[in-house]
Structures are given as C-alpha cells and as structure tokens.
mmCIF file of C-alpha atoms in Angstrom:
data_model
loop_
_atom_site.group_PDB
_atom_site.id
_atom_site.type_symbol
_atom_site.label_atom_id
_atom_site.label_comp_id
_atom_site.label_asym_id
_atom_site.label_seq_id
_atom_site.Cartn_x
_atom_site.Cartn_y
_atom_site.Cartn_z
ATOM 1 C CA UNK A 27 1.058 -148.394 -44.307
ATOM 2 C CA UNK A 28 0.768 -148.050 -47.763
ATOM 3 C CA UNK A 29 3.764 -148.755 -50.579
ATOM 4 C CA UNK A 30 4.594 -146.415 -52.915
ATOM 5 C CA UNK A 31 6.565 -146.234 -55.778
ATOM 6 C CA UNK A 32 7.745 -143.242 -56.809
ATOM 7 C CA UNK A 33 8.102 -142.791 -60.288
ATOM 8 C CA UNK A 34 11.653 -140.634 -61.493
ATOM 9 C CA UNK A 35 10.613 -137.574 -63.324
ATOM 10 C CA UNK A 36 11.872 -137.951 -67.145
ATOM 11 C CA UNK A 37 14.959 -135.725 -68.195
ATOM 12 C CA UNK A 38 15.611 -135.005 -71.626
ATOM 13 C CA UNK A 39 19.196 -135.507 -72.137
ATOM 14 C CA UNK A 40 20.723 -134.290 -75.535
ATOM 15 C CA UNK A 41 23.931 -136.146 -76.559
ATOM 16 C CA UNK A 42 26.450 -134.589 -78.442
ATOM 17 C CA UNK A 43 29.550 -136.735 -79.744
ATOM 18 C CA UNK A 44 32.918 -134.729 -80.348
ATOM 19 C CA UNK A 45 34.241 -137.147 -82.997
ATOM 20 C CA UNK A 46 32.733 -137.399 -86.439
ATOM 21 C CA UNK A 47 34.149 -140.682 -87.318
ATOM 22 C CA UNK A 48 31.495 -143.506 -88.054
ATOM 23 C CA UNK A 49 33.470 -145.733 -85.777
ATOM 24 C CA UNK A 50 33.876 -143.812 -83.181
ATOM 25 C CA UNK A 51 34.737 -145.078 -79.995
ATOM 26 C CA UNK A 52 32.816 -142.160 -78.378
ATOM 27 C CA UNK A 53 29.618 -142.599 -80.624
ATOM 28 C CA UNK A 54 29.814 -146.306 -78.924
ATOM 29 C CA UNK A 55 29.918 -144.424 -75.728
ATOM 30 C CA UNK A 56 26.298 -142.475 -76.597
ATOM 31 C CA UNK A 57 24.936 -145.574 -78.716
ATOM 32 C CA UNK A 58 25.194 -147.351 -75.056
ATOM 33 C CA UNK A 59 24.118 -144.835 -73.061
ATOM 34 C CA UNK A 60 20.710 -144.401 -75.259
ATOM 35 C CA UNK A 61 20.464 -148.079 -74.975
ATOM 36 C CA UNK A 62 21.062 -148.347 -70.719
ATOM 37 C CA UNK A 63 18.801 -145.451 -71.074
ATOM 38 C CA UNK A 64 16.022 -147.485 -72.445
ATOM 39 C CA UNK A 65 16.550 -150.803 -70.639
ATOM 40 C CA UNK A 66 17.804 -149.708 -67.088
ATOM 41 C CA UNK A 67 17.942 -145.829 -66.122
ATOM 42 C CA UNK A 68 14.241 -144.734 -65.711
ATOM 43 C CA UNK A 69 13.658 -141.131 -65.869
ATOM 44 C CA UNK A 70 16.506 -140.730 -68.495
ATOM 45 C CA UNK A 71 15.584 -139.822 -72.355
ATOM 46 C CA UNK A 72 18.389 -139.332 -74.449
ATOM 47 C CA UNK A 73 18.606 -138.153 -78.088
ATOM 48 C CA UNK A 74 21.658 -138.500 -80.318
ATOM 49 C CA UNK A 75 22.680 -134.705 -81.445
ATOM 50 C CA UNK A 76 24.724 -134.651 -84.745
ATOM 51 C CA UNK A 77 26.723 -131.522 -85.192
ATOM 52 C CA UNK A 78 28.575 -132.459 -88.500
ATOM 53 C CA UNK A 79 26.162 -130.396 -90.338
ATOM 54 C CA UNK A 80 27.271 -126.751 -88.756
ATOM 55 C CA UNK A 81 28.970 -124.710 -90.358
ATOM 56 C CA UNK A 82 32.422 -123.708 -89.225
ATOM 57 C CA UNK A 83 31.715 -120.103 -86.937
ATOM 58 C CA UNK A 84 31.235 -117.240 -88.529
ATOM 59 C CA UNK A 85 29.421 -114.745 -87.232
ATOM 60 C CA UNK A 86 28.695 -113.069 -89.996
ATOM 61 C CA UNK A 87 26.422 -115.873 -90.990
ATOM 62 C CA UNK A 88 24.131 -114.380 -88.472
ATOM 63 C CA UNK A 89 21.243 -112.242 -89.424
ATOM 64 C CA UNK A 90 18.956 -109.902 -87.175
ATOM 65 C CA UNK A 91 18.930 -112.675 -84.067
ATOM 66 C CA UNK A 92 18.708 -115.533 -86.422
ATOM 67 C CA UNK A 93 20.909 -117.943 -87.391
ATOM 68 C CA UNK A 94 21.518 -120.991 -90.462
ATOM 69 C CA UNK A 95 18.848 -123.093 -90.440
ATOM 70 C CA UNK A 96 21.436 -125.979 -89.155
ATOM 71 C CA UNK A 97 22.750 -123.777 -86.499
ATOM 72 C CA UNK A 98 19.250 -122.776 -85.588
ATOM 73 C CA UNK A 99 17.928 -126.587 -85.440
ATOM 74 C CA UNK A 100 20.809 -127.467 -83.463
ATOM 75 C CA UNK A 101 20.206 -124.422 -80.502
ATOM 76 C CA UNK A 102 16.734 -125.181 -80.476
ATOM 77 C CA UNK A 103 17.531 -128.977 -79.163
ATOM 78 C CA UNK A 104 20.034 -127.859 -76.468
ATOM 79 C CA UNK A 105 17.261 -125.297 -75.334
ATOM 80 C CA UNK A 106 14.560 -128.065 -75.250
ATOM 81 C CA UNK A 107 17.284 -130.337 -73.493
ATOM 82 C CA UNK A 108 17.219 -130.562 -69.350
ATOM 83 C CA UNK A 109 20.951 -131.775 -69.725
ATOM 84 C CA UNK A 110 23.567 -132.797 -72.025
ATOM 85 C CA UNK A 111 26.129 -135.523 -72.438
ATOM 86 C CA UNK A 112 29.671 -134.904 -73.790
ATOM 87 C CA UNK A 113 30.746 -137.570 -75.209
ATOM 88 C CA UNK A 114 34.693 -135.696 -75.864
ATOM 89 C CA UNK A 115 37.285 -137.465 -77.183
ATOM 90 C CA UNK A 116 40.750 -135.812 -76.689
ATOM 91 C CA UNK A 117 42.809 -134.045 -79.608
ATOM 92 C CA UNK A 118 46.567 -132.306 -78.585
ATOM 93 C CA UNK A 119 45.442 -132.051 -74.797
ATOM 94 C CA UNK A 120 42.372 -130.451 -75.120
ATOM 95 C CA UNK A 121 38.686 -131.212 -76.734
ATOM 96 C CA UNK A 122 37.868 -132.169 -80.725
ATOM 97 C CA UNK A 123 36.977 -129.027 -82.813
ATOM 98 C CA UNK A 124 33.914 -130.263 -83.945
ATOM 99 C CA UNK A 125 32.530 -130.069 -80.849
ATOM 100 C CA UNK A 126 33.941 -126.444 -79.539
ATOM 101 C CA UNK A 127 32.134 -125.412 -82.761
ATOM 102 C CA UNK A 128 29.350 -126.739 -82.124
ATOM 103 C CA UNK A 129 29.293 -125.385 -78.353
ATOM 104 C CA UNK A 130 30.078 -121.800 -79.696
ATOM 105 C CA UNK A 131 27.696 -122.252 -82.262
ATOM 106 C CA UNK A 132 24.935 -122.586 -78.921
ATOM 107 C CA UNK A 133 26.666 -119.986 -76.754
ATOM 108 C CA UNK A 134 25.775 -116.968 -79.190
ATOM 109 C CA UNK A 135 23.326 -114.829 -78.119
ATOM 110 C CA UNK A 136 21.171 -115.891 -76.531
ATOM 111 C CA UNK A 137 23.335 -118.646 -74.377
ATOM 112 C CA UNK A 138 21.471 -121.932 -75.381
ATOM 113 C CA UNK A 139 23.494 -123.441 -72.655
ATOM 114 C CA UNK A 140 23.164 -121.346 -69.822
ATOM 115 C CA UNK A 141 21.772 -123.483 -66.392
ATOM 116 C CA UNK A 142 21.818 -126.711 -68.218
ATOM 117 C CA UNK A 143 23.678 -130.323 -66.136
ATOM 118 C CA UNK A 144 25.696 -131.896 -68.040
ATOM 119 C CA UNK A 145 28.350 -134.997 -67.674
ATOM 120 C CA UNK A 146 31.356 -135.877 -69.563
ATOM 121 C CA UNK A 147 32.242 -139.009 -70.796
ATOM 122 C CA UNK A 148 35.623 -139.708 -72.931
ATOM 123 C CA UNK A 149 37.538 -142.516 -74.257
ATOM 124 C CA UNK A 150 41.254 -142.861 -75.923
ATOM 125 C CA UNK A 151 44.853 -144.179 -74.329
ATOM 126 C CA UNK A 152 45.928 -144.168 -71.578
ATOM 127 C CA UNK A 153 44.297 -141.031 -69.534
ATOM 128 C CA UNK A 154 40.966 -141.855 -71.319
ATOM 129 C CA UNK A 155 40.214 -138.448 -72.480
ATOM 130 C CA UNK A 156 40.861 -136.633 -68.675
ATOM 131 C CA UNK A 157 42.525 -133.497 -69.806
ATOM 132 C CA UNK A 158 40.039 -132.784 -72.563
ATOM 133 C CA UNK A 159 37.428 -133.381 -69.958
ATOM 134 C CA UNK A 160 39.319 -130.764 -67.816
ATOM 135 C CA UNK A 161 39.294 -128.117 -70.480
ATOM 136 C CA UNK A 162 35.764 -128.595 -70.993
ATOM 137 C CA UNK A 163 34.899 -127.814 -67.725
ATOM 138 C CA UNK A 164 36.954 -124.847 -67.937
ATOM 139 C CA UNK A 165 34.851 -124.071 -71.100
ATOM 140 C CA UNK A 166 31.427 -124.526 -69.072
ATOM 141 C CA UNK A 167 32.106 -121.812 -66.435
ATOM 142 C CA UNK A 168 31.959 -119.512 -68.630
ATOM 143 C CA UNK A 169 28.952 -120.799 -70.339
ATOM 144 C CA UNK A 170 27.083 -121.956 -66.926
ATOM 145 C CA UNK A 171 27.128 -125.149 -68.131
ATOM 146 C CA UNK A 172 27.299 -127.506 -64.359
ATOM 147 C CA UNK A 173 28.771 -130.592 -64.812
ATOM 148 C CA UNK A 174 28.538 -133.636 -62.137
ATOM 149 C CA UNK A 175 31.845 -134.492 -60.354
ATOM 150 C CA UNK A 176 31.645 -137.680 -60.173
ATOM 151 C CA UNK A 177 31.665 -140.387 -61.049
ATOM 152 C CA UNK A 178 34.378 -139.103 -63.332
ATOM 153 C CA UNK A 179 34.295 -141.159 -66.913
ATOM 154 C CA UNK A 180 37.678 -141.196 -68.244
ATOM 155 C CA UNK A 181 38.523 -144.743 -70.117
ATOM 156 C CA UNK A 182 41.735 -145.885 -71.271
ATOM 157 C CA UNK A 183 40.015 -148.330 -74.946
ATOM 158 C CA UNK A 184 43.223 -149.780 -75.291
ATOM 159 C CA UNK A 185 43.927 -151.288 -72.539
ATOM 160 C CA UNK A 186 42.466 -155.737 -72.132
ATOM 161 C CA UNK A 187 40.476 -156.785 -71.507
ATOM 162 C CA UNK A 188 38.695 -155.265 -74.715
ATOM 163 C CA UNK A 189 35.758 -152.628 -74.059
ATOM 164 C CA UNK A 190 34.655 -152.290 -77.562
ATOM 165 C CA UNK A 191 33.555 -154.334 -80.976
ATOM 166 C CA UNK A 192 35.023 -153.736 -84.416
ATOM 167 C CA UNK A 193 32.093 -151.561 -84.962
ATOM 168 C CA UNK A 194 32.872 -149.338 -81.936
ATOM 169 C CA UNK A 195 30.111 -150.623 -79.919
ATOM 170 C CA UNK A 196 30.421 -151.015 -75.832
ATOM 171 C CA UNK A 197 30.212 -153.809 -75.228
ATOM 172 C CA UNK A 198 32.294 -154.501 -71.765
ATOM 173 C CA UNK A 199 29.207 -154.923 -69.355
ATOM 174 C CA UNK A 200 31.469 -153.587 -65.968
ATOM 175 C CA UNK A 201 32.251 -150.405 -68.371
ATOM 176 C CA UNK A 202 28.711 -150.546 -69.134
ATOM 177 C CA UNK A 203 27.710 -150.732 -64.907
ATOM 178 C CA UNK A 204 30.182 -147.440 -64.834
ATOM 179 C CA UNK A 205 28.344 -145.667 -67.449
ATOM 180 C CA UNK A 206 25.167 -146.737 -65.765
ATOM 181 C CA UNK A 207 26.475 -144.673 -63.001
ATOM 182 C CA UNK A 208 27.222 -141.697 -64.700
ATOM 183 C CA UNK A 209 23.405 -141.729 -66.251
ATOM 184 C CA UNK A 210 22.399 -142.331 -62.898
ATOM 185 C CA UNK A 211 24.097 -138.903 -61.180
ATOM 186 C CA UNK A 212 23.107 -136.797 -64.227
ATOM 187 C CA UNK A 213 19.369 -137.767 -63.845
ATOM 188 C CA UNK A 214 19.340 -136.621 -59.728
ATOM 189 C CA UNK A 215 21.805 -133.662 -60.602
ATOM 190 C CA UNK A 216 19.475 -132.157 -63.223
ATOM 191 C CA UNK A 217 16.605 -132.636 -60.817
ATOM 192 C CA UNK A 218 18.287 -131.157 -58.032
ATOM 193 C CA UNK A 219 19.553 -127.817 -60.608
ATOM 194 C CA UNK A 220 15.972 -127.774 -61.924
ATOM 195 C CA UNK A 221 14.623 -127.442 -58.115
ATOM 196 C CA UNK A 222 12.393 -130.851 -58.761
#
C-alpha cells in the first residue's frame, strides 16, 4: 500500500487589525500569525490589510457603484480573500472604530463579506478582548460573515508571565501554540464553507 501525503489546499487569509497604533498589541497578534503561517500552518497565506487609509463612511462618497480608490482597493482584497482574521482589540465594551469602518466600508453594496470564515483574535486586560469579540459576531450575522467557535482567542497581555516585547511582538511560544490553533481551525473551516 502506497503512502500518500496529502497536500492542504492554500487559503488566502486577509488580516485586518482594529487598532492603528504602531505598537499594537494586536498588530503583534497578525505579525505572528503571518509568521506561524509561514513556518508551521501549511495551507494558510495571510496578508496584512491596513485600513488606516479609509475614509470615515460617507456614502455620499459613492458614485454610480464605485467607490474611493482606497475604499475600492480595500473591497477588492476581502473579495479575493477565502477568510479573514480579526485581530479586535476592545474599546467601551464593544469593537475599535477603525475597524467597524472599515467592515461597513466592505458591506456596501455589493456585500464584500458575504460567505467568507473568519476567526477572531483579541488582546487587552483582563477578559482579553471577549465582549468585543461577542459584538463582532453579532455584527457578522448580519453580514454572513461565519466565524469558528473555537478555539476562542481572548488574552488577558497583562497578566505574567509576559506575552509580548517592547515592540509589541508575540513572543510567548504557549500563546504562540494557541494561536497556532486558531490558524489551524480557520484553514479546515474555510475548506469545509468553501465545499473543498
């Protein structure tokens, strides 16, 4: 009987970081995700999505089905995207601004997200970003956005021993084996929504 190895199809994963701070704890989330991406989770391609160049919404910026340039870029990535990752931190019990804007910015006409995995990741005190996480979901249904259940990805930075450098870089390795995990369930959920 011959072996076999089966090779993982590659997803395209676009990341999207809520926070626009440099030093972001959550821009350390994605910076180690690309790089487990590259070293250890096969089948996984992730690019870094920057959404500090949209424009607040306004719908009047719109034209005849087109949008900014920016806004237009931006769509055009989550459309080429088989998932997403949310890296969302957690402002006044709910998610960062940037980042709604940017997901309303993709949800106009036609729904950029629509039928697209996605997983959640979040960082901050002590409930690590959970009830932003929630209200993103919330978000998603509406969107048909499906996120993984688990694992869930919610970690309390504060807390020793110490999960990141001064630069905001991961750099806990058994944080790094959880986020592993998450990369891992995205990559079979997006397969399995895809029908592959």
């Amino acid at each position: 009987m011959e072996a076999t190895n089966k090779v993982k199809p590659l997803i395209k994963v676009a990341a999207i970081c809520g926070s626009l701070r440099e030093g972001s704890y959550h821009r350390g989330l994605i910076r180690a995700a690309i790089q487990l991406s590259q070293e250890s989770v096969k089948g996984i391609e992730i690019e870094y999505i920057e959404i500090d160049q949209l424009p607040l919404l306004n719908t009047d910026l719109e034209g005849q089905g087109t949008f900014p340039p920016e806004v237009e870029d931006f769509r055009q990535k989550i459309k080429e995207a088989d998932s997403v990752l949310f890296a969302s931190p957690e402002y006044n019990f709910s998610l960062a601004a940037p980042l709604k804007n940017a997901i309303d910015w993709a949800s106009r006409p036609p729904n950029a997200w629509a039928n697209k995995a996605a997983a959640i990741i979040s960082t901050g005190g002590s409930g690590g970003g959970e009830r932003a996480q929630y209200h993103l979901r919330q978000v998603g249904v509406f969107l048909d956005i499906h996120f993984i259940n688990k694992p869930l990805f919610c970690l309390n930075a504060f807390e020793p021993p110490a999960k990141f450098d001064k630069e905001g870089n991961l750099v806990n390795a058994e944080i790094k084996d959880r986020l592993k995990e998450v990369l891992l369930a995205l990559h079979e959920f997006t397969l399995r929504i895809q029908g592959k």
